[in-house]
PDB file of C-alpha atoms and ligand atoms in Angstrom:
ATOM      1  CA  UNK A 259       0.138   0.078  -0.043  1.00 63.00           C
ATOM      2  CA  UNK A 260       1.122   3.623  -0.673  1.00 70.00           C
ATOM      3  CA  UNK A 261       1.580   4.215   3.222  1.00 74.00           C
ATOM      4  CA  UNK A 262       3.973   1.474   3.470  1.00 71.00           C
ATOM      5  CA  UNK A 263       1.943  -1.093   5.218  1.00 79.00           C
ATOM      6  CA  UNK A 264       2.658  -4.482   3.796  1.00 88.00           C
ATOM      7  CA  UNK A 265       6.400  -3.918   2.911  1.00 87.00           C
ATOM      8  CA  UNK A 266       7.646  -5.784   5.922  1.00 87.00           C
ATOM      9  CA  UNK A 267       5.365  -8.681   5.259  1.00 90.00           C
ATOM     10  CA  UNK A 268       6.493  -8.569   1.438  1.00 91.00           C
ATOM     11  CA  UNK A 269      10.029  -8.613   2.603  1.00 90.00           C
ATOM     12  CA  UNK A 270       9.654 -11.395   5.105  1.00 92.00           C
ATOM     13  CA  UNK A 271       7.956 -13.473   2.475  1.00 95.00           C
ATOM     14  CA  UNK A 272      10.251 -12.865  -0.251  1.00 95.00           C
ATOM     15  CA  UNK A 273      13.618 -11.984   1.670  1.00 93.00           C
ATOM     16  CA  UNK A 274      15.795 -14.638  -0.090  1.00 91.00           C
ATOM     17  CA  UNK A 275      14.538 -13.990  -3.399  1.00 94.00           C
ATOM     18  CA  UNK A 276      14.972 -10.193  -2.840  1.00 93.00           C
ATOM     19  CA  UNK A 277      18.786 -10.780  -1.666  1.00 92.00           C
ATOM     20  CA  UNK A 278      19.502 -13.118  -4.543  1.00 91.00           C
ATOM     21  CA  UNK A 279      18.131 -10.364  -7.027  1.00 93.00           C
ATOM     22  CA  UNK A 280      20.277  -7.629  -5.136  1.00 93.00           C
ATOM     23  CA  UNK A 281      23.237  -9.765  -5.632  1.00 93.00           C
ATOM     24  CA  UNK A 282      22.654 -10.841  -9.169  1.00 93.00           C
ATOM     25  CA  UNK A 283      20.085  -8.608 -10.943  1.00 96.00           C
ATOM     26  CA  UNK A 284      18.226 -10.407 -13.724  1.00 96.00           C
ATOM     27  CA  UNK A 285      17.437  -7.300 -15.655  1.00 97.00           C
ATOM     28  CA  UNK A 286      20.530  -5.078 -16.510  1.00 96.00           C
ATOM     29  CA  UNK A 287      18.167  -1.948 -16.986  1.00 96.00           C
ATOM     30  CA  UNK A 288      16.535  -2.188 -13.527  1.00 96.00           C
ATOM     31  CA  UNK A 289      17.408  -0.288 -10.549  1.00 96.00           C
ATOM     32  CA  UNK A 290      19.640  -2.881  -9.295  1.00 96.00           C
ATOM     33  CA  UNK A 291      21.091  -3.809 -12.878  1.00 97.00           C
ATOM     34  CA  UNK A 292      22.216  -0.123 -13.131  1.00 97.00           C
ATOM     35  CA  UNK A 293      23.894  -0.131  -9.713  1.00 97.00           C
ATOM     36  CA  UNK A 294      25.790  -3.158 -10.852  1.00 96.00           C
ATOM     37  CA  UNK A 295      26.918  -1.918 -14.319  1.00 96.00           C
ATOM     38  CA  UNK A 296      30.336  -1.133 -15.116  1.00 95.00           C
ATOM     39  CA  UNK A 297      29.435   2.497 -16.011  1.00 96.00           C
ATOM     40  CA  UNK A 298      28.287   2.905 -12.338  1.00 97.00           C
ATOM     41  CA  UNK A 299      31.211   1.107 -10.823  1.00 95.00           C
ATOM     42  CA  UNK A 300      33.456   3.368 -12.579  1.00 95.00           C
ATOM     43  CA  UNK A 301      31.751   6.581 -11.762  1.00 96.00           C
ATOM     44  CA  UNK A 302      30.464   6.089  -8.227  1.00 96.00           C
ATOM     45  CA  UNK A 303      32.952   5.837  -5.279  1.00 94.00           C
ATOM     46  CA  UNK A 304      30.220   5.629  -2.658  1.00 97.00           C
ATOM     47  CA  UNK A 305      26.867   6.987  -3.407  1.00 97.00           C
ATOM     48  CA  UNK A 306      25.112   9.087  -6.113  1.00 97.00           C
ATOM     49  CA  UNK A 307      21.797  10.074  -7.567  1.00 96.00           C
ATOM     50  CA  UNK A 308      21.676   6.852  -9.723  1.00 95.00           C
ATOM     51  CA  UNK A 309      21.756   4.738  -6.577  1.00 97.00           C
ATOM     52  CA  UNK A 310      21.248   5.653  -2.958  1.00 97.00           C
ATOM     53  CA  UNK A 311      21.032   9.522  -2.891  1.00 97.00           C
ATOM     54  CA  UNK A 312      17.824  11.355  -2.977  1.00 96.00           C
ATOM     55  CA  UNK A 313      16.654  14.586  -1.565  1.00 95.00           C
ATOM     56  CA  UNK A 314      15.065  13.211   1.429  1.00 95.00           C
ATOM     57  CA  UNK A 315      18.177  11.275   2.720  1.00 95.00           C
ATOM     58  CA  UNK A 316      20.398  14.383   2.267  1.00 96.00           C
ATOM     59  CA  UNK A 317      21.416  14.486   5.849  1.00 96.00           C
ATOM     60  CA  UNK A 318      23.023  11.028   5.446  1.00 94.00           C
ATOM     61  CA  UNK A 319      24.643  11.451   1.903  1.00 96.00           C
ATOM     62  CA  UNK A 320      28.083  11.470   3.298  1.00 94.00           C
ATOM     63  CA  UNK A 321      27.413   8.166   5.052  1.00 96.00           C
ATOM     64  CA  UNK A 322      25.891   6.187   2.222  1.00 97.00           C
ATOM     65  CA  UNK A 323      27.835   3.671   0.397  1.00 98.00           C
ATOM     66  CA  UNK A 324      26.537   1.129  -2.183  1.00 98.00           C
ATOM     67  CA  UNK A 325      29.289  -1.115  -1.979  1.00 97.00           C
ATOM     68  CA  UNK A 326      29.298  -1.547   1.694  1.00 97.00           C
ATOM     69  CA  UNK A 327      25.299  -1.903   1.328  1.00 96.00           C
ATOM     70  CA  UNK A 328      25.911  -4.787  -1.168  1.00 96.00           C
ATOM     71  CA  UNK A 329      28.553  -6.458   1.221  1.00 97.00           C
ATOM     72  CA  UNK A 330      25.969  -6.106   4.131  1.00 95.00           C
ATOM     73  CA  UNK A 331      23.564  -7.912   1.992  1.00 93.00           C
ATOM     74  CA  UNK A 332      25.931 -10.645   0.829  1.00 94.00           C
ATOM     75  CA  UNK A 333      26.936 -11.365   4.366  1.00 94.00           C
ATOM     76  CA  UNK A 334      23.175 -12.030   5.074  1.00 90.00           C
ATOM     77  CA  UNK A 335      22.971 -14.254   1.919  1.00 90.00           C
ATOM     78  CA  UNK A 336      26.101 -16.161   1.864  1.00 91.00           C
ATOM     79  CA  UNK A 337      27.716 -17.578   5.130  1.00 92.00           C
ATOM     80  CA  UNK A 338      30.946 -18.298   3.306  1.00 94.00           C
ATOM     81  CA  UNK A 339      31.262 -14.598   2.204  1.00 95.00           C
ATOM     82  CA  UNK A 340      34.464 -13.050   3.849  1.00 95.00           C
ATOM     83  CA  UNK A 341      34.336  -9.505   2.157  1.00 96.00           C
ATOM     84  CA  UNK A 342      37.927  -9.580   1.164  1.00 96.00           C
ATOM     85  CA  UNK A 343      39.194 -11.044   4.322  1.00 95.00           C
ATOM     86  CA  UNK A 344      40.040 -14.053   2.340  1.00 94.00           C
ATOM     87  CA  UNK A 345      42.159 -11.977  -0.131  1.00 95.00           C
ATOM     88  CA  UNK A 346      39.384 -12.399  -2.859  1.00 95.00           C
ATOM     89  CA  UNK A 347      38.831  -9.028  -4.172  1.00 95.00           C
ATOM     90  CA  UNK A 348      37.840  -9.984  -7.807  1.00 94.00           C
ATOM     91  CA  UNK A 349      34.668 -12.095  -7.564  1.00 94.00           C
ATOM     92  CA  UNK A 350      32.231  -9.765  -6.033  1.00 94.00           C
ATOM     93  CA  UNK A 351      31.104  -6.409  -7.675  1.00 95.00           C
ATOM     94  CA  UNK A 352      31.271  -4.369  -4.329  1.00 96.00           C
ATOM     95  CA  UNK A 353      35.095  -5.381  -3.737  1.00 97.00           C
ATOM     96  CA  UNK A 354      36.225  -4.876  -7.458  1.00 94.00           C
ATOM     97  CA  UNK A 355      38.903  -2.224  -7.266  1.00 93.00           C
ATOM     98  CA  UNK A 356      38.835  -1.988  -3.270  1.00 96.00           C
ATOM     99  CA  UNK A 357      42.567  -2.446  -2.991  1.00 96.00           C
ATOM    100  CA  UNK A 358      43.227   0.195  -5.698  1.00 95.00           C
ATOM    101  CA  UNK A 359      40.671   2.449  -3.930  1.00 96.00           C
ATOM    102  CA  UNK A 360      42.453   1.904  -0.584  1.00 97.00           C
ATOM    103  CA  UNK A 361      45.892   2.739  -2.330  1.00 96.00           C
ATOM    104  CA  UNK A 362      44.635   5.954  -3.726  1.00 96.00           C
ATOM    105  CA  UNK A 363      43.212   7.007  -0.506  1.00 96.00           C
ATOM    106  CA  UNK A 364      46.555   6.257   1.225  1.00 97.00           C
ATOM    107  CA  UNK A 365      48.358   8.449  -1.452  1.00 96.00           C
ATOM    108  CA  UNK A 366      46.003  11.349  -0.866  1.00 96.00           C
ATOM    109  CA  UNK A 367      46.292  11.024   2.976  1.00 96.00           C
ATOM    110  CA  UNK A 368      50.137  10.787   3.063  1.00 96.00           C
ATOM    111  CA  UNK A 369      50.508  13.815   0.586  1.00 95.00           C
ATOM    112  CA  UNK A 370      48.087  15.925   2.644  1.00 95.00           C
ATOM    113  CA  UNK A 371      50.062  15.431   5.859  1.00 93.00           C
ATOM    114  CA  UNK A 372      53.457  15.307   4.544  1.00 92.00           C
ATOM    115  CA  UNK A 373      54.176  11.678   5.100  1.00 93.00           C
ATOM    116  CA  UNK A 374      56.546  10.470   2.518  1.00 88.00           C
ATOM    117  CA  UNK A 375      57.176   6.824   3.085  1.00 92.00           C
ATOM    118  CA  UNK A 376      54.461   4.523   1.569  1.00 92.00           C
ATOM    119  CA  UNK A 377      54.589   0.841   0.961  1.00 94.00           C
ATOM    120  CA  UNK A 378      52.439  -2.149   0.440  1.00 95.00           C
ATOM    121  CA  UNK A 379      52.442  -5.246   2.482  1.00 95.00           C
ATOM    122  CA  UNK A 380      50.843  -8.303   0.901  1.00 93.00           C
ATOM    123  CA  UNK A 381      48.753  -6.093  -1.274  1.00 92.00           C
ATOM    124  CA  UNK A 382      47.663  -3.786   1.622  1.00 96.00           C
ATOM    125  CA  UNK A 383      48.705  -0.147   1.582  1.00 97.00           C
ATOM    126  CA  UNK A 384      50.452   1.218   4.394  1.00 97.00           C
ATOM    127  CA  UNK A 385      52.183   4.555   5.502  1.00 97.00           C
ATOM    128  CA  UNK A 386      55.489   4.730   7.582  1.00 96.00           C
ATOM    129  CA  UNK A 387      55.953   7.996   9.457  1.00 94.00           C
ATOM    130  CA  UNK A 388      58.073   9.765  12.221  1.00 93.00           C
ATOM    131  CA  UNK A 389      61.590   9.390  13.077  1.00 90.00           C
ATOM    132  CA  UNK A 390      63.215   6.294  11.350  1.00 93.00           C
ATOM    133  CA  UNK A 391      59.635   5.468   9.907  1.00 94.00           C
ATOM    134  CA  UNK A 392      58.876   3.995  13.253  1.00 95.00           C
ATOM    135  CA  UNK A 393      55.204   4.391  13.211  1.00 96.00           C
ATOM    136  CA  UNK A 394      52.887   2.484  10.628  1.00 96.00           C
ATOM    137  CA  UNK A 395      49.369   3.171   9.573  1.00 96.00           C
ATOM    138  CA  UNK A 396      47.821   0.135   7.941  1.00 97.00           C
ATOM    139  CA  UNK A 397      44.713   0.743   5.727  1.00 97.00           C
ATOM    140  CA  UNK A 398      41.954  -2.015   6.084  1.00 98.00           C
ATOM    141  CA  UNK A 399      38.322  -2.800   4.854  1.00 98.00           C
ATOM    142  CA  UNK A 400      35.715  -1.433   7.265  1.00 97.00           C
ATOM    143  CA  UNK A 401      34.043  -4.769   7.818  1.00 97.00           C
ATOM    144  CA  UNK A 402      37.332  -6.430   9.063  1.00 96.00           C
ATOM    145  CA  UNK A 403      37.528  -6.928  12.728  1.00 94.00           C
ATOM    146  CA  UNK A 404      41.074  -5.991  13.539  1.00 94.00           C
ATOM    147  CA  UNK A 405      40.607  -6.036  17.303  1.00 92.00           C
ATOM    148  CA  UNK A 406      39.536  -9.708  17.365  1.00 90.00           C
ATOM    149  CA  UNK A 407      41.374 -11.665  14.854  1.00 88.00           C
ATOM    150  CA  UNK A 408      39.770 -15.083  14.783  1.00 85.00           C
ATOM    151  CA  UNK A 409      41.890 -16.728  12.102  1.00 85.00           C
ATOM    152  CA  UNK A 410      45.605 -16.952  11.290  1.00 90.00           C
ATOM    153  CA  UNK A 411      44.950 -15.537   7.814  1.00 94.00           C
ATOM    154  CA  UNK A 412      47.127 -13.123   5.778  1.00 96.00           C
ATOM    155  CA  UNK A 413      45.623 -10.037   7.419  1.00 96.00           C
ATOM    156  CA  UNK A 414      46.573 -11.420  10.867  1.00 96.00           C
ATOM    157  CA  UNK A 415      50.181 -12.111   9.305  1.00 96.00           C
ATOM    158  CA  UNK A 416      50.385  -8.459   8.312  1.00 97.00           C
ATOM    159  CA  UNK A 417      49.177  -7.230  11.586  1.00 96.00           C
ATOM    160  CA  UNK A 418      51.867  -9.291  13.385  1.00 96.00           C
ATOM    161  CA  UNK A 419      54.576  -8.347  11.083  1.00 96.00           C
ATOM    162  CA  UNK A 420      53.916  -4.724  11.291  1.00 97.00           C
ATOM    163  CA  UNK A 421      53.364  -5.038  15.066  1.00 97.00           C
ATOM    164  CA  UNK A 422      56.908  -6.490  15.451  1.00 97.00           C
ATOM    165  CA  UNK A 423      58.220  -3.723  13.166  1.00 97.00           C
ATOM    166  CA  UNK A 424      56.941  -0.898  15.048  1.00 97.00           C
ATOM    167  CA  UNK A 425      57.588  -2.492  18.535  1.00 97.00           C
ATOM    168  CA  UNK A 426      61.161  -3.120  17.586  1.00 97.00           C
ATOM    169  CA  UNK A 427      61.448   0.619  16.832  1.00 96.00           C
ATOM    170  CA  UNK A 428      59.685   1.946  19.731  1.00 96.00           C
ATOM    171  CA  UNK A 429      56.697   3.073  17.468  1.00 95.00           C
ATOM    172  CA  UNK A 430      53.075   2.209  17.055  1.00 95.00           C
ATOM    173  CA  UNK A 431      50.809   0.364  14.660  1.00 95.00           C
ATOM    174  CA  UNK A 432      47.712   2.351  13.863  1.00 95.00           C
ATOM    175  CA  UNK A 433      44.823   0.762  11.730  1.00 96.00           C
ATOM    176  CA  UNK A 434      42.486   2.872   9.747  1.00 96.00           C
ATOM    177  CA  UNK A 435      39.464   1.793   7.535  1.00 97.00           C
ATOM    178  CA  UNK A 436      38.754   3.066   4.131  1.00 98.00           C
ATOM    179  CA  UNK A 437      35.261   4.186   5.218  1.00 97.00           C
ATOM    180  CA  UNK A 438      36.775   6.833   7.455  1.00 97.00           C
ATOM    181  CA  UNK A 439      39.769   7.491   5.493  1.00 97.00           C
ATOM    182  CA  UNK A 440      37.614   8.351   2.417  1.00 97.00           C
ATOM    183  CA  UNK A 441      35.124  10.491   4.478  1.00 96.00           C
ATOM    184  CA  UNK A 442      37.110  12.195   7.043  1.00 95.00           C
ATOM    185  CA  UNK A 443      41.024  12.226   6.611  1.00 95.00           C
ATOM    186  CA  UNK A 444      41.352  15.128   8.880  1.00 94.00           C
ATOM    187  CA  UNK A 445      39.568  13.265  11.728  1.00 95.00           C
ATOM    188  CA  UNK A 446      41.753  10.338  10.940  1.00 95.00           C
ATOM    189  CA  UNK A 447      44.832  12.484  11.129  1.00 94.00           C
ATOM    190  CA  UNK A 448      43.756  13.671  14.569  1.00 93.00           C
ATOM    191  CA  UNK A 449      42.960  10.303  15.943  1.00 90.00           C
ATOM    192  CA  UNK A 450      46.085   8.432  14.386  1.00 87.00           C
ATOM    193  CA  UNK A 451      48.665  11.047  14.614  1.00 81.00           C
ATOM    194  CA  UNK A 452      48.067  13.987  16.712  1.00 72.00           C
ATOM    195  CA  UNK A 453      46.215  12.177  19.819  1.00 66.00           C
ATOM    196  CA  UNK A 454      47.964   8.817  19.068  1.00 55.00           C
TER     197      UNK A 454
HETATM  198 ZN1   ZN B 240      26.105   5.537  -7.418  1.00 67.73          ZN
END
């Protein structure tokens, strides 16, 4: 009905079909099909008027992100999905190009704040800074739980390796995700560098 009643029941009854359609749209010309299109992937870093932005959600525009939305739905739809934590970035539309995106954010951040040593560890972009490059900033996906690592995977290896590196120099390892780095680099700088 126009006032919205019935939507929840419809969602409840059709939830798995709707999720499947959101993951793999059957019609390339539909709203979902257009979100998945290579044109949209190439032109929309977070949200635009083709996907999530409308006038009424203007207050939230800076928070919207179609890739994270799709990742969230895929988590509900597929229990084996690891959102890149398995090192797979080329099998899901929302993760295509994430490493490149993270690397370009790293470049902008390092340049803005005069940090000259940038590097890559097993594919993940990092910044080294301060005397003897003793501190490290590691850039990760916002859905990765970096505090409670439950698997001895490649990300845990990177974290351990960088932890050892910074400890041996009396420095610190900071972790920042691309959601924050993209939206509020100044806040990241305050948090990571100024306030430690
Ligand atoms: Zn968009």
